[in-house]
Amino acid sequence: MCGIVGYIGSRPAREIILNGLKRLEYRGYDSAGMAVTDGDTRVFKCKGRVSDLEEMVMKSGFNGTTGMGHTRWATHGEPNELNAHPQVSYKGNFVVVHNGIIENYARLKKHLQGRGIEFASQTDTEVLANLIEHLYIEGDLTAEQAITLALNRVEGAYGLVIICIRESDKLFAAKKGSPLVIGVGDGENFIASDATPIVEHTQRVIYLNDDDLAIIKKDELLLKTIRVEKIQPVIKEIDLKIGEIDKEGFPHFMLKEIFEQPRAIHDTFRGRVLPDHSGVMLGGLHGVMDTISNAERIIIVGCGTSWHAGLIGEYFFEEYTRIPVEVEYASEFRYRNPVIKKGDIIIAVSQSGETADTLAAVKLAKTKGAMVVGICNVVGSSIPRETDAGVYTHAGPEIGVASTKAFTTQVTVLAMMAFEIGHLKGIISDTFYRELITELVSVPGKIEKALKINEQALELAKIFQNSHNALYLGRGYLFPVALEGALKLKEISYIHAEGYPAAEMKHGPIALIDENMPVVVVATRDDTYDKIINNIQEIKARKGKVIAIVTEGDEIIQKMADYVLEVPGTMAVFSGLLAVIPLQLLSYHIAVLRGCNVDQPRNLAKSVTVE
């Protein structure tokens, strides 16, 4: 994925675009570029960060009132200046920034090369730029006509902003499968991959749909489809404060977002839990709860952290609703020709609402006649617009690439769904329903308390920062937490880590255990507590170093483990919400001590909007 920012108006564009790119750098950070026009158009590109681009642009002194910028996460072609965006067409009439993948680029490139057109980069984006240029010149077309015709010939995904040098009083924007939002101002307009870079300028936005083409001037906006059908723009007000996308004194967004979890979970159930704790009302599922309750099967799809949240959801639904559940990687589900029947419920879990594989799984499920429910964080994103019903997590913007509050708020929503369905089916009694909700309401306060181990996690990180491998073990609700803990460690510290069900240790991983292998055991008190004690003893017998996550006041494991991090006690169903906190903190501090870029780990992007 990549970050796109565009501006057209009366103000200097340079600073607006650069500041916007800094806010979007979590979407891609291996190269950056921008184009600015004041009648004359200049393109600036470099390998590296937005700060490197800023130095280049400011040194030039060039500015204008129209422009666009791009921060790249490489797909086609290695990160370098030639492959950075914007890409310029072979005659120089079109300048293009692009997020997505043009799947038939090789065929189009061969066609254009056969007509004598040469290419400077390895990117699929240059193919699109040159296709537009070729149609523009050979067909004697307007820029709009050439762009429309080109977009009807390409296959794949794109979020595009285009400048035509001969029509530099406008920007062209188009979307298919890759998000774009237009910010509507007073005598000025903005374009971005998401709302974060434009929220300081306007709260009024238009979300582009697939196959939309926007022709944007500073005081005019025309919206149509690539089939030249006019569309009436729908302007929405967004509720996003600038403080939500700043670090607010924290050294990294990841740490800020770890500490935001009490607030994020509270916001997730706020207004949904009845004041007397007697029930949960999920407005986004109004009218479909009976259908879900009567389902014969639920399939949860997601990727990465969202898949881990879905695994916990499987435990919730099977225990409290007695509906069979399957949890699928969206990336595999969409290609496996899965058996989906009418009456099946698909729950798609995605922080961004733009995850390409999850979105494709949603569309596949709909063609099979299944009802699709979305659990997403970003209002107005693609998955909520594609699904039949859904629930927003209200976690607030998550900028750090490694998800933290997305995980805990997704788990919170899945829990509320299971409780409401279980109560509706009569599996959960009124009394137990109230107990569950009352305990859920207490979770944010308990997480506040769990966060007080931050300094202890730092000291433990100092001991294990130079480890080469780590093993994470858990049982029941805590097995997916072990998976999530291992993922956090490897994605931000680059230490190889694996999560396993603790009972599976004897079926292979135990061979790895020696005095150099840290083993993180998620062992808060639940029905599997005695079993996990046995697993710890097996590790210690092989001289493994045990880091145990335990319930406050645990004296048994305290004596057995080498190191212990305590969290407050809670009902087993909520144990993952608390046990994951020390794992997040431990991963964060290890990564910082190793000198890793915590918010922007190598090779990763926040949301995978391309295959």
XYZ file of C-alpha atoms in Angstrom:
611
model
C 0.000 0.000 0.000
C 0.996 3.614 -0.383
C -0.026 7.040 0.830
C -1.446 9.713 -1.473
C -2.090 13.407 -0.808
C -3.365 15.972 -3.301
C -4.259 19.657 -3.029
C -5.772 22.288 -5.313
C -6.645 25.767 -4.124
C -5.120 29.182 -3.516
C -2.659 28.320 -0.741
C 0.912 27.121 -1.299
C 0.606 23.386 -1.920
C 4.099 22.335 -0.883
C 3.682 22.424 2.905
C 0.163 20.972 2.802
C 1.337 17.979 0.783
C 4.514 17.389 2.794
C 2.652 17.572 6.130
C 0.007 15.217 4.746
C 2.632 12.730 3.606
C 4.179 12.735 7.070
C 0.808 11.716 8.490
C 0.525 8.957 5.878
C 4.071 7.646 6.161
C 2.789 4.650 8.118
C 1.268 3.504 4.808
C 4.625 3.310 3.007
C 8.111 4.588 3.647
C 10.669 3.215 1.218
C 10.516 6.165 -1.227
C 8.583 9.382 -1.627
C 7.803 12.000 -4.228
C 5.618 14.922 -5.165
C 4.619 17.085 -8.115
C 3.756 20.766 -7.759
C 2.487 23.112 -10.452
C 2.073 26.849 -10.849
C 1.598 26.544 -14.601
C 5.070 25.060 -14.773
C 5.192 21.593 -13.173
C 8.106 20.188 -11.189
C 8.511 16.601 -9.988
C 10.635 15.661 -6.954
C 11.445 12.044 -6.027
C 13.840 10.207 -3.764
C 14.536 6.887 -2.135
C 13.932 7.059 1.618
C 11.659 8.969 3.923
C 9.390 11.976 3.567
C 12.002 13.969 5.496
C 14.456 13.316 2.645
C 11.879 14.520 0.130
C 11.144 17.589 2.236
C 14.799 18.592 2.242
C 14.946 18.292 -1.543
C 11.716 20.239 -2.145
C 12.457 23.048 0.289
C 15.967 23.484 -1.116
C 14.504 23.981 -4.600
C 12.339 26.906 -3.494
C 9.686 25.816 -6.015
C 6.025 26.049 -5.055
C 2.568 26.247 -6.538
C -1.084 26.034 -5.592
C -1.753 22.590 -7.048
C 0.083 19.380 -6.392
C 0.155 15.807 -5.215
C 2.472 13.596 -3.216
C 3.121 9.933 -2.621
C 4.882 7.775 -0.052
C 5.583 4.294 -1.386
C 5.553 0.709 -0.192
C 7.174 -1.042 -3.136
C 5.379 -3.688 -5.188
C 6.729 -3.468 -8.740
C 10.402 -2.517 -8.782
C 12.864 -2.002 -5.955
C 12.733 1.188 -3.876
C 14.744 3.807 -5.776
C 14.302 7.203 -7.368
C 13.302 5.821 -10.791
C 10.534 3.643 -9.339
C 9.294 6.259 -6.874
C 6.085 8.126 -7.657
C 5.004 10.355 -9.290
C 5.553 8.557 -12.581
C 5.697 10.774 -15.666
C 4.423 9.679 -19.099
C 6.813 9.344 -22.022
C 5.939 12.742 -23.579
C 5.639 14.395 -20.180
C 1.972 15.355 -20.450
C 0.745 13.252 -17.505
C 2.040 12.881 -13.958
C 0.571 9.998 -11.933
C 0.617 8.779 -8.336
C -0.890 5.357 -7.722
C -1.750 2.986 -4.909
C -2.612 -0.565 -5.971
C -1.539 -3.034 -8.638
C -2.324 -3.021 -12.359
C -2.606 -6.764 -12.953
C -2.443 -6.677 -16.760
C 0.474 -4.227 -16.834
C 2.815 -6.696 -18.583
C 0.426 -7.165 -21.490
C -0.189 -3.426 -21.765
C 3.533 -2.691 -21.540
C 4.309 -5.112 -24.373
C 1.594 -3.478 -26.481
C 3.019 0.010 -25.863
C 6.613 -1.096 -26.463
C 5.483 -2.476 -29.812
C 4.535 1.078 -30.718
C 7.961 2.385 -29.889
C 7.252 3.673 -26.387
C 10.178 3.349 -23.977
C 9.976 2.896 -20.210
C 12.247 4.350 -17.548
C 11.013 2.427 -14.468
C 9.977 -1.083 -13.477
C 6.592 0.056 -12.193
C 3.098 -0.847 -13.304
C 2.220 2.806 -12.666
C 4.407 4.040 -15.535
C 2.552 1.624 -17.808
C -0.708 3.324 -16.871
C 0.790 6.798 -17.345
C 2.076 5.843 -20.773
C -1.205 4.222 -21.764
C -3.041 7.441 -20.926
C -0.454 9.466 -22.878
C -0.687 7.136 -25.894
C -4.485 7.410 -26.025
C -4.298 11.170 -25.469
C -1.956 11.727 -28.437
C -3.092 9.048 -30.875
C -6.787 9.649 -30.323
C -6.538 13.447 -30.090
C -8.549 13.218 -26.863
C -9.032 15.438 -23.852
C -7.268 14.417 -20.649
C -10.548 13.237 -19.165
C -11.350 11.123 -22.212
C -7.877 9.546 -22.284
C -7.980 8.734 -18.561
C -11.484 7.257 -18.823
C -10.564 5.120 -21.806
C -7.374 3.892 -20.108
C -9.170 2.952 -16.900
C -11.599 0.841 -18.888
C -8.628 -1.125 -20.238
C -6.725 -1.824 -17.047
C -7.357 -4.721 -14.678
C -6.532 -4.636 -10.985
C -6.707 -2.119 -8.182
C -5.934 1.563 -8.133
C -6.220 4.750 -6.172
C -4.991 7.425 -8.582
C -4.322 11.134 -8.701
C -3.301 12.544 -12.066
C -2.106 15.914 -13.319
C -2.308 16.752 -17.011
C 0.331 19.404 -17.753
C -1.900 21.064 -20.352
C -4.868 21.181 -17.963
C -3.082 22.018 -14.730
C -6.073 23.847 -13.244
C -7.526 20.491 -12.213
C -6.669 17.168 -10.586
C -8.101 13.845 -11.691
C -8.730 11.146 -9.079
C -9.987 7.600 -9.607
C -10.614 4.619 -7.366
C -11.006 0.868 -7.736
C -10.233 -1.409 -4.832
C -7.867 1.073 -3.178
C -9.204 3.824 -0.923
C -9.424 7.511 -1.823
C -11.225 10.297 -0.044
C -11.828 13.870 -1.223
C -11.764 16.652 1.350
C -14.108 19.495 0.485
C -12.933 22.960 1.495
C -13.868 26.581 0.799
C -12.241 27.455 -2.507
C -9.922 24.481 -2.156
C -10.124 20.704 -2.272
C -7.969 17.852 -0.999
C -7.399 14.212 -1.936
C -5.915 11.517 0.295
C -5.704 7.775 0.884
C -7.534 8.310 4.176
C -8.766 11.246 6.224
C -5.739 11.649 8.498
C -3.784 14.145 6.360
C -6.755 16.408 5.636
C -8.566 16.535 8.971
C -6.729 19.715 9.994
C -8.097 21.450 6.886
C -11.662 20.164 6.571
C -14.122 17.780 8.199
C -16.233 17.449 5.033
C -15.335 14.450 2.879
C -16.504 12.399 -0.083
C -15.615 8.695 -0.134
C -15.014 7.514 -3.690
C -16.546 4.203 -4.724
C -15.067 1.683 -7.129
C -15.006 2.922 -10.746
C -15.478 6.554 -9.684
C -13.599 9.316 -11.492
C -13.405 12.788 -9.952
C -12.424 15.944 -11.844
C -11.417 18.405 -9.159
C -10.854 22.159 -9.424
C -10.315 24.521 -6.514
C -13.964 25.596 -6.499
C -15.639 22.825 -8.480
C -16.027 19.072 -8.265
C -17.421 16.758 -10.929
C -17.965 13.095 -10.122
C -18.754 10.381 -12.647
C -18.054 6.721 -13.304
C -15.442 5.492 -15.771
C -18.450 4.597 -17.928
C -19.172 8.354 -18.068
C -22.268 8.240 -15.856
C -22.621 11.375 -13.729
C -22.842 10.908 -9.951
C -24.172 13.294 -7.340
C -21.423 13.599 -4.687
C -22.437 12.684 -1.123
C -20.571 14.836 1.401
C -20.151 13.414 4.897
C -18.935 14.998 8.119
C -16.120 13.134 9.866
C -15.471 13.250 13.598
C -11.692 13.092 13.765
C -9.603 15.369 15.966
C -6.049 16.382 15.141
C -4.852 15.165 18.569
C -5.894 11.634 17.643
C -3.231 11.508 14.926
C -0.392 13.076 16.961
C 1.906 11.283 19.407
C 0.851 13.600 22.254
C 4.121 13.253 24.136
C 4.689 9.540 23.576
C 7.939 8.549 21.841
C 6.083 6.314 19.381
C 2.529 5.886 18.110
C 2.638 2.222 19.141
C 3.211 3.059 22.801
C 0.542 5.744 22.685
C -1.918 3.267 21.198
C -1.070 0.604 23.799
C -1.908 3.133 26.502
C -5.081 4.218 24.672
C -6.650 0.776 25.041
C -8.684 1.508 28.185
C -10.289 4.449 26.393
C -10.630 2.547 23.103
C -12.405 -0.433 24.704
C -14.669 1.905 26.663
C -15.572 3.744 23.445
C -16.277 0.403 21.786
C -18.976 -0.567 24.294
C -20.083 2.992 25.168
C -23.681 3.546 24.109
C -24.062 -0.157 23.402
C -24.169 -1.477 26.964
C -27.417 -0.634 28.696
C -26.975 1.602 31.790
C -28.105 -1.148 34.179
C -25.817 -3.709 32.494
C -28.838 -5.830 31.603
C -28.061 -6.050 27.909
C -26.100 -5.047 24.836
C -27.584 -3.247 21.845
C -25.491 -3.316 18.663
C -27.291 -0.870 16.387
C -25.342 -1.902 13.304
C -26.817 -5.396 13.615
C -30.384 -4.245 14.149
C -32.661 -6.326 11.990
C -30.190 -9.163 11.386
C -29.707 -10.579 14.882
C -32.434 -13.188 14.388
C -30.799 -14.289 11.146
C -27.391 -14.624 12.815
C -28.899 -16.437 15.784
C -30.474 -19.039 13.503
C -27.355 -19.574 11.411
C -26.022 -23.093 11.000
C -22.458 -21.864 10.603
C -20.362 -18.739 11.103
C -17.145 -18.151 9.175
C -14.810 -15.439 10.472
C -12.283 -14.081 7.942
C -9.357 -11.778 8.582
C -5.618 -11.329 8.174
C -2.800 -11.007 10.705
C -3.920 -9.541 14.013
C -7.559 -9.525 12.881
C -7.305 -13.275 12.277
C -6.068 -13.700 15.856
C -9.033 -11.681 17.130
C -11.256 -13.949 15.051
C -9.786 -17.032 16.741
C -10.841 -15.674 20.118
C -14.224 -14.924 18.571
C -14.501 -18.590 17.653
C -14.229 -19.508 21.346
C -16.867 -16.878 22.224
C -19.423 -17.976 19.644
C -19.058 -21.696 20.138
C -19.247 -21.434 23.928
C -22.051 -18.890 24.218
C -24.129 -19.379 21.040
C -23.412 -23.067 20.205
C -23.088 -22.134 16.525
C -20.203 -23.912 14.736
C -17.473 -21.472 13.739
C -14.596 -21.600 11.281
C -11.842 -18.989 11.247
C -10.148 -18.481 7.896
C -7.221 -16.495 6.595
C -8.925 -14.258 4.055
C -5.954 -14.677 1.725
C -6.544 -18.453 1.558
C -10.339 -18.380 1.769
C -10.734 -16.418 -1.452
C -8.639 -18.847 -3.511
C -9.764 -22.177 -2.066
C -13.204 -22.387 -3.689
C -14.766 -22.622 -0.201
C -18.119 -24.233 0.418
C -20.460 -21.368 1.321
C -24.183 -21.903 1.658
C -27.139 -19.586 1.935
C -27.744 -19.165 5.630
C -24.026 -19.028 6.447
C -22.839 -15.881 8.199
C -19.472 -14.428 7.209
C -17.871 -12.062 9.717
C -15.122 -9.987 8.099
C -12.679 -8.430 10.578
C -10.377 -5.610 9.446
C -8.952 -2.568 11.230
C -8.755 -0.443 8.095
C -11.752 -1.837 6.261
C -9.558 -1.844 3.150
C -7.582 -5.100 3.497
C -7.536 -6.419 -0.082
C -7.855 -10.137 0.723
C -10.605 -9.598 3.289
C -12.513 -7.332 0.917
C -12.224 -9.961 -1.836
C -13.486 -12.618 0.615
C -16.493 -10.410 1.398
C -17.352 -10.071 -2.286
C -16.938 -13.814 -2.839
C -19.224 -14.649 0.079
C -21.899 -12.281 -1.210
C -21.919 -13.973 -4.616
C -22.622 -17.272 -2.803
C -25.642 -15.814 -1.018
C -24.178 -15.598 2.492
C -24.955 -12.726 4.833
C -21.785 -10.722 5.498
C -21.139 -8.778 8.698
C -18.216 -6.392 9.018
C -16.163 -5.476 12.078
C -14.043 -2.459 11.175
C -12.506 0.623 12.719
C -12.440 3.130 9.850
C -15.813 4.724 9.179
C -16.696 4.903 5.495
C -14.089 2.339 4.435
C -14.781 -0.255 1.752
C -15.700 -3.302 3.861
C -18.494 -1.540 5.801
C -19.903 -0.347 2.477
C -19.801 -3.856 0.994
C -21.277 -5.763 3.931
C -24.922 -6.353 4.832
C -24.495 -5.169 8.417
C -21.692 -4.473 10.841
C -20.181 -2.923 13.920
C -17.533 -0.220 14.150
C -14.945 -0.645 16.880
C -14.481 3.110 17.526
C -10.832 2.552 18.460
C -9.777 5.857 16.916
C -6.974 6.157 14.355
C -4.296 3.501 14.671
C -1.085 4.820 13.114
C 1.473 2.301 14.383
C 1.905 -0.513 11.884
C 1.762 -3.145 14.646
C -1.887 -3.329 15.720
C -2.612 -3.060 19.419
C -5.889 -1.338 20.205
C -7.377 -2.773 16.992
C -6.955 -6.261 18.463
C -8.529 -5.545 21.839
C -11.466 -3.588 20.391
C -12.165 -6.290 17.795
C -12.201 -8.886 20.578
C -14.571 -6.632 22.536
C -17.019 -6.422 19.621
C -16.912 -10.193 19.039
C -17.619 -10.759 22.725
C -20.618 -8.408 22.705
C -22.000 -10.096 19.586
C -21.666 -13.564 21.146
C -23.263 -12.445 24.413
C -26.226 -10.833 22.690
C -26.848 -13.830 20.428
C -26.387 -16.292 23.298
C -28.914 -14.397 25.398
C -31.335 -14.138 22.481
C -31.135 -17.935 22.043
C -31.644 -18.552 25.755
C -28.209 -20.136 26.209
C -27.098 -17.310 28.498
C -29.427 -16.602 31.412
C -30.440 -13.065 32.398
C -28.272 -13.291 35.500
C -25.168 -14.519 33.697
C -25.734 -12.017 30.879
C -25.627 -9.190 33.429
C -22.496 -10.686 35.056
C -20.708 -10.814 31.708
C -21.592 -7.226 30.856
C -20.676 -5.952 34.291
C -17.263 -7.575 34.009
C -16.795 -6.193 30.487
C -17.437 -2.690 31.787
C -14.714 -3.222 34.406
C -12.091 -4.260 31.822
C -10.829 -0.751 30.901
C -10.036 -0.045 34.564
C -8.211 -3.356 34.870
C -6.173 -2.605 31.749
C -5.220 0.745 33.297
C -3.822 -1.250 36.194
C -2.094 -3.758 33.893
C -0.316 -0.897 32.106
C 1.524 -0.090 35.346
C 3.913 -2.971 34.579
C 5.436 -0.851 31.797
C 8.720 -0.271 33.659
C 8.897 -3.923 34.660
C 8.418 -4.914 31.016
C 11.281 -2.571 30.078
C 13.632 -4.235 32.579
C 12.667 -7.657 31.251
C 13.232 -6.430 27.698
C 16.801 -5.519 28.592
C 17.446 -9.161 29.487
C 16.002 -10.631 26.286
C 16.731 -7.950 23.689
C 19.501 -10.018 22.066
C 17.526 -13.254 21.762
C 17.384 -14.862 18.334
C 14.199 -16.884 18.875
C 11.234 -17.001 21.235
C 8.371 -19.416 21.858
C 4.912 -18.290 23.022
C 2.480 -20.761 24.586
C -1.146 -20.530 25.689
C -4.268 -22.638 26.069
C -7.948 -21.974 25.380
C -8.721 -18.269 25.113
C -5.023 -17.594 25.639
C -3.724 -19.578 22.670
C -4.651 -16.815 20.167
C -3.064 -14.328 22.591
C 0.184 -16.326 22.376
C -0.029 -16.107 18.573
C -0.583 -12.363 18.780
C 2.313 -11.911 21.205
C 4.665 -13.782 18.878
C 3.492 -11.731 15.907
C 4.132 -8.478 17.746
C 7.672 -9.505 18.648
C 8.700 -10.640 15.185
C 7.128 -7.799 13.227
C 8.718 -4.943 15.168
C 11.929 -6.410 16.657
C 12.778 -8.902 13.855
C 13.297 -11.692 16.404
C 11.955 -15.003 15.151
C 9.008 -15.979 17.350
C 6.307 -18.635 17.148
C 3.044 -19.087 19.013
C 1.738 -22.567 19.845
C -1.045 -24.195 21.820
C 0.780 -25.246 24.981
C -0.405 -28.854 24.620
C 1.274 -29.028 21.197
C 4.691 -28.252 22.660
C 5.453 -31.963 23.004
C 4.672 -32.486 19.318
C 7.714 -30.651 18.022
C 8.598 -27.280 19.578
C 9.962 -28.855 22.758
C 13.003 -29.861 20.683
C 13.968 -26.187 20.465
C 14.033 -25.546 24.200
C 17.380 -25.004 25.887
C 18.952 -22.468 28.224
C 19.013 -19.839 25.455
C 15.348 -20.113 24.458
C 12.948 -17.645 26.140
C 9.494 -19.193 26.442
C 6.613 -16.832 27.108
C 3.773 -18.702 28.786
C 0.398 -16.964 28.962
C -0.896 -18.531 32.186
C -3.616 -16.463 33.822
C -6.087 -18.435 35.927
C -8.768 -20.326 34.023
C -9.929 -23.915 33.514
C -6.607 -24.872 31.906
C -4.428 -23.490 34.717
C -3.321 -26.872 36.082
C -2.401 -28.052 32.596
C -0.288 -24.989 31.888
C 1.615 -25.589 35.135
C 2.595 -28.996 33.757
C 3.842 -27.329 30.566
C 5.988 -24.916 32.581
C 7.525 -27.813 34.477
C 8.380 -29.511 31.170
C 10.107 -26.335 29.970
C 12.069 -25.921 33.197
C 13.201 -29.560 33.054
C 14.926 -28.653 29.783
C 16.499 -25.460 31.162
C 14.221 -23.147 29.206
C 13.808 -19.549 30.432
C 10.150 -19.013 31.352
C 8.475 -15.613 31.226
C 4.992 -16.118 32.637
C 1.985 -13.833 32.304
C -0.039 -14.589 35.421
C -3.000 -13.400 37.412
C -2.190 -10.964 40.193
C -1.290 -12.784 43.407
C -0.397 -16.082 41.741
C 2.104 -17.793 44.056
C 2.422 -21.170 42.328
C 3.792 -20.070 38.968
C 5.669 -17.231 40.663
C 7.918 -19.894 42.244
C 8.363 -21.872 39.041
C 8.940 -19.227 36.371
C 12.157 -17.257 35.891
C 10.253 -14.006 35.347
C 6.651 -13.025 35.957
C 4.418 -10.195 34.725
C 1.104 -9.873 36.570
C -2.285 -8.674 35.329
C -5.516 -8.197 37.298
C -7.904 -11.115 37.573
C -11.003 -11.335 35.386
C -13.460 -13.867 34.004
C -11.809 -16.354 31.642
C -13.716 -14.960 28.663
C -11.940 -11.592 29.064
C -8.532 -12.986 29.978
C -7.080 -12.246 26.540
C -7.885 -8.545 26.808
C -5.644 -8.287 29.868
C -2.974 -10.887 29.087
C -2.090 -9.267 25.757
C -1.031 -5.995 27.444
C 2.320 -7.218 28.864
C 3.050 -8.964 25.555
C 2.568 -5.705 23.670
C 4.758 -3.801 26.114
C 7.480 -6.442 26.085
C 7.628 -6.457 22.283
C 7.661 -2.677 22.154
C 10.558 -2.270 24.580
C 12.631 -5.060 23.005
C 12.241 -3.406 19.593
C 13.216 0.023 20.916
C 16.267 -1.376 22.698
C 17.323 -3.086 19.458
C 17.137 0.233 17.626
C 14.226 -0.814 15.411
C 11.764 1.630 13.902
C 8.784 0.607 16.003
C 6.074 2.506 14.149
C 7.366 1.669 10.680
C 9.007 -1.778 10.721
C 10.860 -2.843 7.612
C 8.914 -4.345 4.712
C 5.552 -3.811 6.437
C 2.697 -1.430 5.748
C -0.232 -0.611 7.988
C -2.956 -1.974 5.768
C -2.356 -4.393 2.922
C -4.508 -2.959 0.146
C -2.737 -4.915 -2.596
C -2.287 -8.675 -3.059
